[in-house]
XYZ file of N, CA, C and O in Angstrom:
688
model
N 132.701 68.116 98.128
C 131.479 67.376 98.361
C 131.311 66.310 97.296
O 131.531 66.595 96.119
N 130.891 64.966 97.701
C 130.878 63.887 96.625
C 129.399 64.026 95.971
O 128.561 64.664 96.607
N 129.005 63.378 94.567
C 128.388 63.814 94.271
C 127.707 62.423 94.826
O 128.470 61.471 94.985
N 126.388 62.264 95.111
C 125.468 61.381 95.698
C 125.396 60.319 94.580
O 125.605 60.719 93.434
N 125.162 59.186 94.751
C 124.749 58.062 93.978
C 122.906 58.187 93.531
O 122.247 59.215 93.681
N 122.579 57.387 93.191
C 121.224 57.630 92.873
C 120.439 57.079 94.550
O 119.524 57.592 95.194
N 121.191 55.979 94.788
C 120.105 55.768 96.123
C 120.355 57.124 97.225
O 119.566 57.298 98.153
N 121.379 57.922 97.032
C 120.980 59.232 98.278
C 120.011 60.029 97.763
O 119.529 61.000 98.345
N 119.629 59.525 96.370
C 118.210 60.516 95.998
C 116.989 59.794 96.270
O 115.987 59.975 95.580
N 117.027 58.730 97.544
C 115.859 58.507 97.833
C 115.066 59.359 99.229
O 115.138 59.281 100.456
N 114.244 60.245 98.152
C 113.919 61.056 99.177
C 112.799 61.041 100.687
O 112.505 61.748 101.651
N 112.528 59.938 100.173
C 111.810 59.395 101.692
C 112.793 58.982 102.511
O 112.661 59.446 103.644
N 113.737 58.280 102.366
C 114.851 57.693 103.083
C 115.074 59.190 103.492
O 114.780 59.385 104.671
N 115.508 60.270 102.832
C 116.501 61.238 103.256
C 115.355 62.221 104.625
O 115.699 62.789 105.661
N 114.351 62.093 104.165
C 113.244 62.401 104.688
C 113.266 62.079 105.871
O 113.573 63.059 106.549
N 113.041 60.923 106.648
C 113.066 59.972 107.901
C 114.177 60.325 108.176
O 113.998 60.776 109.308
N 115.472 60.480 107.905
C 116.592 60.813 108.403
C 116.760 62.052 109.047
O 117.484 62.140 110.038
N 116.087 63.135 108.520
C 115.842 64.450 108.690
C 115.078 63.907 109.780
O 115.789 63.441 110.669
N 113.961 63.837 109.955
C 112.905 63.464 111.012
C 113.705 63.362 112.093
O 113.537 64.177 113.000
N 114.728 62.351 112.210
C 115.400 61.593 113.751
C 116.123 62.871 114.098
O 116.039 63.213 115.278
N 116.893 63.721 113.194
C 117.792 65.117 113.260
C 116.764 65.750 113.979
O 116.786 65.760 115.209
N 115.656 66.403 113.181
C 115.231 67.415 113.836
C 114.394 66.874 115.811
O 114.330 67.535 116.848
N 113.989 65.630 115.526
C 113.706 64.959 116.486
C 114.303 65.223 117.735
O 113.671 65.458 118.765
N 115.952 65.168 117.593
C 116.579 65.270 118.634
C 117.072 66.515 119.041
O 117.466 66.802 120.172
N 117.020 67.329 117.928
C 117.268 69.278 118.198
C 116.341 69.421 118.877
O 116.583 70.076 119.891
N 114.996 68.967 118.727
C 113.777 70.005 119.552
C 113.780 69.326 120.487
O 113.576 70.175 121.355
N 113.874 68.225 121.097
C 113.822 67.426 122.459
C 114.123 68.442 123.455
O 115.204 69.031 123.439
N 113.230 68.674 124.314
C 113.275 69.725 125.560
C 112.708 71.389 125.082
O 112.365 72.308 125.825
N 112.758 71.355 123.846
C 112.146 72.541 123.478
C 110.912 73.182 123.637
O 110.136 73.221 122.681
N 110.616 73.705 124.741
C 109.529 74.157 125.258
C 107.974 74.734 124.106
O 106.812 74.344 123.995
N 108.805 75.816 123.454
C 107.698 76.752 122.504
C 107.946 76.668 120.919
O 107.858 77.637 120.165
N 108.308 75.206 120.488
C 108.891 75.161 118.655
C 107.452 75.007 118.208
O 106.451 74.476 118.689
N 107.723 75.646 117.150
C 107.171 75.934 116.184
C 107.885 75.438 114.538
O 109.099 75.509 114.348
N 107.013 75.002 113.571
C 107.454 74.727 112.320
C 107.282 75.396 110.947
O 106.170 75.301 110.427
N 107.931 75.841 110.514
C 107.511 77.182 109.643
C 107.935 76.409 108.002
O 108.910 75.676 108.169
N 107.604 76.405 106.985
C 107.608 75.467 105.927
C 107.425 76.822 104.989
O 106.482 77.604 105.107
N 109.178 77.026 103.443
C 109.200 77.626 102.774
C 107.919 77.213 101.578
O 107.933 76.032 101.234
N 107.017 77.954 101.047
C 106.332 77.321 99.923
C 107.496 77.203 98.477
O 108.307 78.091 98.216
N 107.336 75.901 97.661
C 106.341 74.853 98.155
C 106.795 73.959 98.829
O 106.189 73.545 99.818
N 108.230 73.355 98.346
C 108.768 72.011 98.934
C 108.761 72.038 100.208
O 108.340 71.055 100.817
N 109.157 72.997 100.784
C 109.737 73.552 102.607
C 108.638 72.925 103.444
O 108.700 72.246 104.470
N 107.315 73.469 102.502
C 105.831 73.387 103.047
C 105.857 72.016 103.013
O 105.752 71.375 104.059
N 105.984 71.481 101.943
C 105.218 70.112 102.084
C 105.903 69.132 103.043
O 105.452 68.133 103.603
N 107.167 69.718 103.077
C 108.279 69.007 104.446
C 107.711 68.908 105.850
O 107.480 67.922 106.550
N 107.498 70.651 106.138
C 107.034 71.011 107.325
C 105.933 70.240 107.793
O 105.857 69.733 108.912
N 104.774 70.149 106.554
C 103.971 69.609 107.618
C 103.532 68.121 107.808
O 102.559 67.602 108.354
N 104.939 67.493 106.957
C 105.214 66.160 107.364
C 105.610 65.813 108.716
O 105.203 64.977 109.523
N 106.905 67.071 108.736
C 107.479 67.489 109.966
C 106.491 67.531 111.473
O 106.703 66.935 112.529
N 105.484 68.368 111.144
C 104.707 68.907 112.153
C 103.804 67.709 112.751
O 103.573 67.612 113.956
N 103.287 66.747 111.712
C 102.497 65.619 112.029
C 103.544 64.544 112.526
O 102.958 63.650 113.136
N 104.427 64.418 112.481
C 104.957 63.322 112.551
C 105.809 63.662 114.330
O 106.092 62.741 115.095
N 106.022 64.875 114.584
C 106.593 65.406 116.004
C 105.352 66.078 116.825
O 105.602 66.689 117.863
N 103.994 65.957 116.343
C 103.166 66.231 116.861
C 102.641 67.933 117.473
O 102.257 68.416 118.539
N 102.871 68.341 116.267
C 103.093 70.104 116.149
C 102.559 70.393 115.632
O 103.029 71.339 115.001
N 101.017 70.019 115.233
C 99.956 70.202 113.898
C 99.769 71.597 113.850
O 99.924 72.226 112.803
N 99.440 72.129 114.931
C 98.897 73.275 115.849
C 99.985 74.327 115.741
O 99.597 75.452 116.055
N 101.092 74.241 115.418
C 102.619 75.237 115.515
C 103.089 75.249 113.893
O 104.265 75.284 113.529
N 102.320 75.225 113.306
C 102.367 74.817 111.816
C 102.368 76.277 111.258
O 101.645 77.125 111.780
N 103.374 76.646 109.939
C 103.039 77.857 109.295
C 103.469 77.574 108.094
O 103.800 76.412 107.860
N 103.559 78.584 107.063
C 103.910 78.358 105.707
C 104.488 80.486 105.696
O 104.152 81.458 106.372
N 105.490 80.253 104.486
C 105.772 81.302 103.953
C 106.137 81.035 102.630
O 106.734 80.083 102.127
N 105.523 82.364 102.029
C 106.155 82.516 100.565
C 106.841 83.817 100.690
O 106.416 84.802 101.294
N 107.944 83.704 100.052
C 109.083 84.918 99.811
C 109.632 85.053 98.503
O 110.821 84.994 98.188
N 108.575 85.251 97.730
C 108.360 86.207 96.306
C 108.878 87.625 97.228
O 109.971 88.178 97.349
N 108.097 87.778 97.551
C 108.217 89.683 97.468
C 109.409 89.799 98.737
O 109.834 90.918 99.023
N 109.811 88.831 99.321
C 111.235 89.442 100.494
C 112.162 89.213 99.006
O 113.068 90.031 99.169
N 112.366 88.670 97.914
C 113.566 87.863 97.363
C 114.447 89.528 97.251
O 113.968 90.609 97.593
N 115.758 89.289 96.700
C 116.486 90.413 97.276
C 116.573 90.140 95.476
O 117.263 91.053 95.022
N 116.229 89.449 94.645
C 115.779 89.350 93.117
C 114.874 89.717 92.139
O 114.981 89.710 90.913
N 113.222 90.301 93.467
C 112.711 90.300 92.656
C 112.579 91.445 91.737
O 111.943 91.202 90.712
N 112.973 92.466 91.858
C 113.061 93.460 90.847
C 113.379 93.062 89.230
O 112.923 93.558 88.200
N 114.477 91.817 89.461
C 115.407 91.312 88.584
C 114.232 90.245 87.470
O 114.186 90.056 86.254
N 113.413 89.746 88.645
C 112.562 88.326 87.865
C 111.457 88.997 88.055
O 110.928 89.276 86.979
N 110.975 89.313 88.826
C 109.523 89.622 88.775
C 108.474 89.021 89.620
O 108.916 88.329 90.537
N 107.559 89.091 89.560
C 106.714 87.991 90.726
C 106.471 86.971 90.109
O 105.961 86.860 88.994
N 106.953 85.907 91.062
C 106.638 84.100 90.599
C 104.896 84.084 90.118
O 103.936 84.513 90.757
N 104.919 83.611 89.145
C 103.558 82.878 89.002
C 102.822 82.346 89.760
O 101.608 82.438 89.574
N 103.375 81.581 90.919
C 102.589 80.799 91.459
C 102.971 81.164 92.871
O 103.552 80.383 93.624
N 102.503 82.774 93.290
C 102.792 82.981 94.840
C 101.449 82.620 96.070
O 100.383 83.231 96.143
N 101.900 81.447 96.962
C 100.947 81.595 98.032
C 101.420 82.090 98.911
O 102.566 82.505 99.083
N 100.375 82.075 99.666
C 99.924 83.129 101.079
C 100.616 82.772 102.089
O 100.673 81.552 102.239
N 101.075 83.297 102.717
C 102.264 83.258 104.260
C 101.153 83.029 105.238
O 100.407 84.006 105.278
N 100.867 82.239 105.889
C 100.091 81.682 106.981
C 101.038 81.258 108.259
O 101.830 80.316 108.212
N 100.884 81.893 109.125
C 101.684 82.471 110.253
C 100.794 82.703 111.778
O 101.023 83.708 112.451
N 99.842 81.738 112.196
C 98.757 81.525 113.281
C 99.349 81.240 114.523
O 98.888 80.285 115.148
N 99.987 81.678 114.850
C 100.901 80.903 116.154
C 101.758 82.900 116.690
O 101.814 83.924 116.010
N 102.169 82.664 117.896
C 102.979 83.845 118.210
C 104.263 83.301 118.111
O 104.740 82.289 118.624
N 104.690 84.052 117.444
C 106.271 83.987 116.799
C 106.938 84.665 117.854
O 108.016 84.116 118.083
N 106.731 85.594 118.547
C 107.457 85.742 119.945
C 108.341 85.458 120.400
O 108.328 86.417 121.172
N 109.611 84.721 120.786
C 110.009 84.182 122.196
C 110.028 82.675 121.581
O 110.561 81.908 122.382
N 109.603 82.041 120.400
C 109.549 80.992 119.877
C 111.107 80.693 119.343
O 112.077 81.399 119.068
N 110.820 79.286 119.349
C 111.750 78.646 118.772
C 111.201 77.849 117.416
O 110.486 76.850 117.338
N 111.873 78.756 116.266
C 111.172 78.252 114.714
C 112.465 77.659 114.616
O 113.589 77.935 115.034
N 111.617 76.180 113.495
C 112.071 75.227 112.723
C 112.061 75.780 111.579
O 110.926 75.491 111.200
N 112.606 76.472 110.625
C 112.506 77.010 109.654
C 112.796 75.615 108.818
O 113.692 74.877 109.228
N 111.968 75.226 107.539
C 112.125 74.520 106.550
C 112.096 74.627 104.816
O 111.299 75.092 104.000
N 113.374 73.955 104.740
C 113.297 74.450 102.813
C 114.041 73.195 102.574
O 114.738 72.447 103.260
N 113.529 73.252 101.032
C 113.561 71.527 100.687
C 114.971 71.577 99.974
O 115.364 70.431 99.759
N 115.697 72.374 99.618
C 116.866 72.321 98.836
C 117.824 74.138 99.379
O 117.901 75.216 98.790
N 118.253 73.758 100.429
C 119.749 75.058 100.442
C 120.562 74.974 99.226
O 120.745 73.926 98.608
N 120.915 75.813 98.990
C 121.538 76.445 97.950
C 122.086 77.626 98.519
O 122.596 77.522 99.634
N 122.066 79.056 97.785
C 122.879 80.680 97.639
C 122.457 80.721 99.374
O 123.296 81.315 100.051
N 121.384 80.216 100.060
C 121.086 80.880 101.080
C 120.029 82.218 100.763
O 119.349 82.555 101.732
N 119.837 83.006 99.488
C 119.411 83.812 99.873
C 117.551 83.126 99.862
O 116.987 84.214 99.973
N 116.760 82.417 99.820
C 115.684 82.131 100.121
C 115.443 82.276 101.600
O 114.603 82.987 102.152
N 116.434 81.382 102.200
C 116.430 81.635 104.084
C 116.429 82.957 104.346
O 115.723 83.402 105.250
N 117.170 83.701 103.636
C 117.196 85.205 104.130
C 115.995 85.813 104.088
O 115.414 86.411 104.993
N 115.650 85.612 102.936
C 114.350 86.459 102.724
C 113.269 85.632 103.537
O 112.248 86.207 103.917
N 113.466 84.381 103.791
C 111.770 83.979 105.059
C 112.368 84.252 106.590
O 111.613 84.180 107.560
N 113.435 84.492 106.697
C 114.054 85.426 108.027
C 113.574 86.704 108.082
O 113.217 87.251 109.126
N 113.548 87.320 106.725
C 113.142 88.780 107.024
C 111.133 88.743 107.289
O 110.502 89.496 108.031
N 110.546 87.583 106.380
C 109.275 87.247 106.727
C 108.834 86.946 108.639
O 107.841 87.419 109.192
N 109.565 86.330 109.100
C 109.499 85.683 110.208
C 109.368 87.190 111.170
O 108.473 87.594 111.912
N 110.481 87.683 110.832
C 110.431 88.947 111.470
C 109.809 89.893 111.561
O 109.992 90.684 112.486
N 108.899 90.075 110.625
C 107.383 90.697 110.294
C 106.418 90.198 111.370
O 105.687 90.884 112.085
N 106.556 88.897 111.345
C 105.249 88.169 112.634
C 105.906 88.335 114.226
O 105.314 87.938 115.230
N 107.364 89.060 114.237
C 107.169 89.071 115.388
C 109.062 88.720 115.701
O 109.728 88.615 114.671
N 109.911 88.542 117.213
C 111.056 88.438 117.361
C 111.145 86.825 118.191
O 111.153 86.592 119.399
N 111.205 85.903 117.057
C 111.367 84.693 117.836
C 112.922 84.410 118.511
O 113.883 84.883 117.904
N 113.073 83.916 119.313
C 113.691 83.426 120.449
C 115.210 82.729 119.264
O 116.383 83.060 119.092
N 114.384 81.762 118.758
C 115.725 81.197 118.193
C 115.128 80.696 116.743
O 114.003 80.209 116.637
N 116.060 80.888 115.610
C 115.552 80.031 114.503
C 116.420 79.094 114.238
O 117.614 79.390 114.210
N 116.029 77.888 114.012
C 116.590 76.370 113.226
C 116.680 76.289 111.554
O 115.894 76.964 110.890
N 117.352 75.711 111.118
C 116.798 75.329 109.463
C 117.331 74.299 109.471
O 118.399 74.020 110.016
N 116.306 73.305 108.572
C 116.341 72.289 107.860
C 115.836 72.131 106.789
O 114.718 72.526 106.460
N 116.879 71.326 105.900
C 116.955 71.779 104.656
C 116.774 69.963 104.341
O 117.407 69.249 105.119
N 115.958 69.265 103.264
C 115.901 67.566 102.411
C 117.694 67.606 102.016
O 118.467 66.760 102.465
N 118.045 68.524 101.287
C 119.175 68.896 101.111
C 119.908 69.858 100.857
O 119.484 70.943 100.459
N 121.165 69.567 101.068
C 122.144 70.864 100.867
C 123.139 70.785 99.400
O 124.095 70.025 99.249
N 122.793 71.457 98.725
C 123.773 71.704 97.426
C 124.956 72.423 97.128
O 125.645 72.518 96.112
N 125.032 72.998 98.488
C 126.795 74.316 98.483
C 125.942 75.178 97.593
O 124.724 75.236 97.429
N 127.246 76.016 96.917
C 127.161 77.114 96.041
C 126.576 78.211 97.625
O 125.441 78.574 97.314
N 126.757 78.524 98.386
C 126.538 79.525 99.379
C 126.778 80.656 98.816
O 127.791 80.628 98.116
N 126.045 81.990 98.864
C 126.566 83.489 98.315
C 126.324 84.115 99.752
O 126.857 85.196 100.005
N 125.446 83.401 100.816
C 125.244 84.075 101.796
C 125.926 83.117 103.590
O 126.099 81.902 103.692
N 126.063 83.724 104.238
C 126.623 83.158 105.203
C 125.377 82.117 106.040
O 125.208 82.256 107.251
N 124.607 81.147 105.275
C 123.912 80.049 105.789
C 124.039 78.942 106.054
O 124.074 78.174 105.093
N 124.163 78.359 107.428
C 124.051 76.808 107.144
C 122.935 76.091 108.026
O 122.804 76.388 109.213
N 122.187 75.200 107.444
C 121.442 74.201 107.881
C 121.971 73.446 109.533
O 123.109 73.066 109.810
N 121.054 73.414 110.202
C 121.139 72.282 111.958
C 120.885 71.599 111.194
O 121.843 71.765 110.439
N 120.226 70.812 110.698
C 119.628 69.575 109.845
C 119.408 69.078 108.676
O 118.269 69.061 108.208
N 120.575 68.545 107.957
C 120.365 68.312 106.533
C 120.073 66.894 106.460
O 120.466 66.030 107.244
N 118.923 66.658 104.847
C 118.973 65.063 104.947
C 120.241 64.384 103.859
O 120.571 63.199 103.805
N 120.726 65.371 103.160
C 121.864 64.941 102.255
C 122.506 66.074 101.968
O 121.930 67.156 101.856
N 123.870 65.885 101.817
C 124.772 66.906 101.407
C 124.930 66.419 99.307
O 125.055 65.242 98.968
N 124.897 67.224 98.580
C 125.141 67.085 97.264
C 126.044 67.991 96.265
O 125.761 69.185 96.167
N 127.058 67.485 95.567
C 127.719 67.861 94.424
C 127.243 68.369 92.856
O 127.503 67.642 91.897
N 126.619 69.508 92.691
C 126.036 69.234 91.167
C 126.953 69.842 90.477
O 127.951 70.418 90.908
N 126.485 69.663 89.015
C 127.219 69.829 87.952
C 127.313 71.186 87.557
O 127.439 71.553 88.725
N 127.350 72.012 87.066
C 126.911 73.305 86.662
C 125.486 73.183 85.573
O 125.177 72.306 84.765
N 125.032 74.049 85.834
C 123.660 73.949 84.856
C 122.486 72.991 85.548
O 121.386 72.784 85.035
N 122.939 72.456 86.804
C 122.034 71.426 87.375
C 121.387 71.626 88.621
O 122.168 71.985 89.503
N 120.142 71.500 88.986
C 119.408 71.856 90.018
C 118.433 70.233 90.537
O 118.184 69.179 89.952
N 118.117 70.785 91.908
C 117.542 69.337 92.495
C 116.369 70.014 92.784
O 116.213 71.020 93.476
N 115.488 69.289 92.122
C 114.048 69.662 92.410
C 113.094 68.432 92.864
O 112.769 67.442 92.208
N 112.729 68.813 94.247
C 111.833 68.374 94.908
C 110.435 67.881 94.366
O 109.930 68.756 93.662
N 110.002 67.254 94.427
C 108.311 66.887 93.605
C 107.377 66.035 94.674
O 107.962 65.337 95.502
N 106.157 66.077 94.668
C 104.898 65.115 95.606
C 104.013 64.569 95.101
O 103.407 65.236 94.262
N 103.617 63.399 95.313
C 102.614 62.901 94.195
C 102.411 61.668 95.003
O 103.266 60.834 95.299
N 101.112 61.681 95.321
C 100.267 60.860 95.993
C 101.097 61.024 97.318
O 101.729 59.968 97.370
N 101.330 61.532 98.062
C 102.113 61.699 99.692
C 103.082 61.730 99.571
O 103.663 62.516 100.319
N 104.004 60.872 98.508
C 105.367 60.694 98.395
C 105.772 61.727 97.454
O 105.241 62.322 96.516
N 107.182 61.730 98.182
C 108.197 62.994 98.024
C 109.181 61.656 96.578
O 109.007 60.446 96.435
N 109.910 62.395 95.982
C 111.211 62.390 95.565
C 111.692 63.472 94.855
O 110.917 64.264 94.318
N 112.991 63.597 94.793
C 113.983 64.100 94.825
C 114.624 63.679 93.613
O 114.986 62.522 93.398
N 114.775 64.787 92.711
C 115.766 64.650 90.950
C 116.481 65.653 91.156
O 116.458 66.515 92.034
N 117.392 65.408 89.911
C 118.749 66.291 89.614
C 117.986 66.720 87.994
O 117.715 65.787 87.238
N 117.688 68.138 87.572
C 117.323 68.468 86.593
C 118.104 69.570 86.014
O 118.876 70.186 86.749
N 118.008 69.823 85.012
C 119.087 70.738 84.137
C 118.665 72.284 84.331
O 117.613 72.537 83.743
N 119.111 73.138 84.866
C 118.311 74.082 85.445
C 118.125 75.562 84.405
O 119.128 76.220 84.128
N 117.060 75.876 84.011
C 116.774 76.443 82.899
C 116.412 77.894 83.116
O 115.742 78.625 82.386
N 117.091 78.204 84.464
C 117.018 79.420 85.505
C 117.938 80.538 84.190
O 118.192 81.714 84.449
């Protein structure tokens, strides 16, 4: 994987790109729904949701307590509430997270999803994809594929509506 230049870290660009992707996956999709990891996933989703006209099919999850880690870390500081208003049923979820990585985050809002119920089919889309996989995941919809360094993580940020996207030294 090449490592991105600075303009593939424009994350509105990568953003809109994602948009036309997921745009054309759900075309004909009867019962989608958009489900947004907290926080970045979230703040995707319900860009996502307004912009494909899904205000109403809108959810959020936090997966502190699915992580298959947390024994290891403990509970995040900053856990919100899984908001899940829609029947997950027979649905077709857009699952969203702002940075793939190990995969195991998807796992654990898979095992969330499954709590509300046995949807039909799940999607993921991911702003981007970083490799390093430990779990057998891949994204329908990425807005960039990326190379990092070791010690380096891409963290998502929002400020005033707008998104971007850095490469930070990861202190995990």
């Amino acid at each position: 994987m090449p490592t991105p230049d600075n303009d593939a870290f424009d994350a509105e660009a990568l953003y809109r790109d994602l948009l036309e992707q997921v745009r054309a996956g759900l075309s004909g999709v009867n019962d989608a729904a958009i489900v947004g990891i907290h926080s970045g996933g979230a703040w995707l989703a319900e860009r996502l949701a307004a912009d494909l006209g899904l205000p109403q099919r809108l959810g959020f999850i936090d997966v502190s307590f699915y992580r298959d880690d947390y024994a290891k870390k403990g509970l995040h500081p900053d856990v919100k509430p899984t908001r899940i208003e829609f029947n997950v049923d027979g649905a077709t979820i857009l699952l969203v997270d702002d940075v793939l990585y190990t995969g195991r985050t998807v796992r654990a809002a898979i095992n969330v999803l499954f709590d509300f119920g046995r949807p039909q089919r799940i999607m993921l889309a991911a702003l981007a994809d970083r490799g390093g996989r430990e779990l057998p995941v891949a994204a329908d919809f990425v807005g960039a594929r990326a190379a990092l360094a070791p010690g380096q993580s891409l963290s998502l940020s929002r400020a005033g509506g707008q998104l971007s996207l850095t490469i930070e030294d990861d202190n995990a």
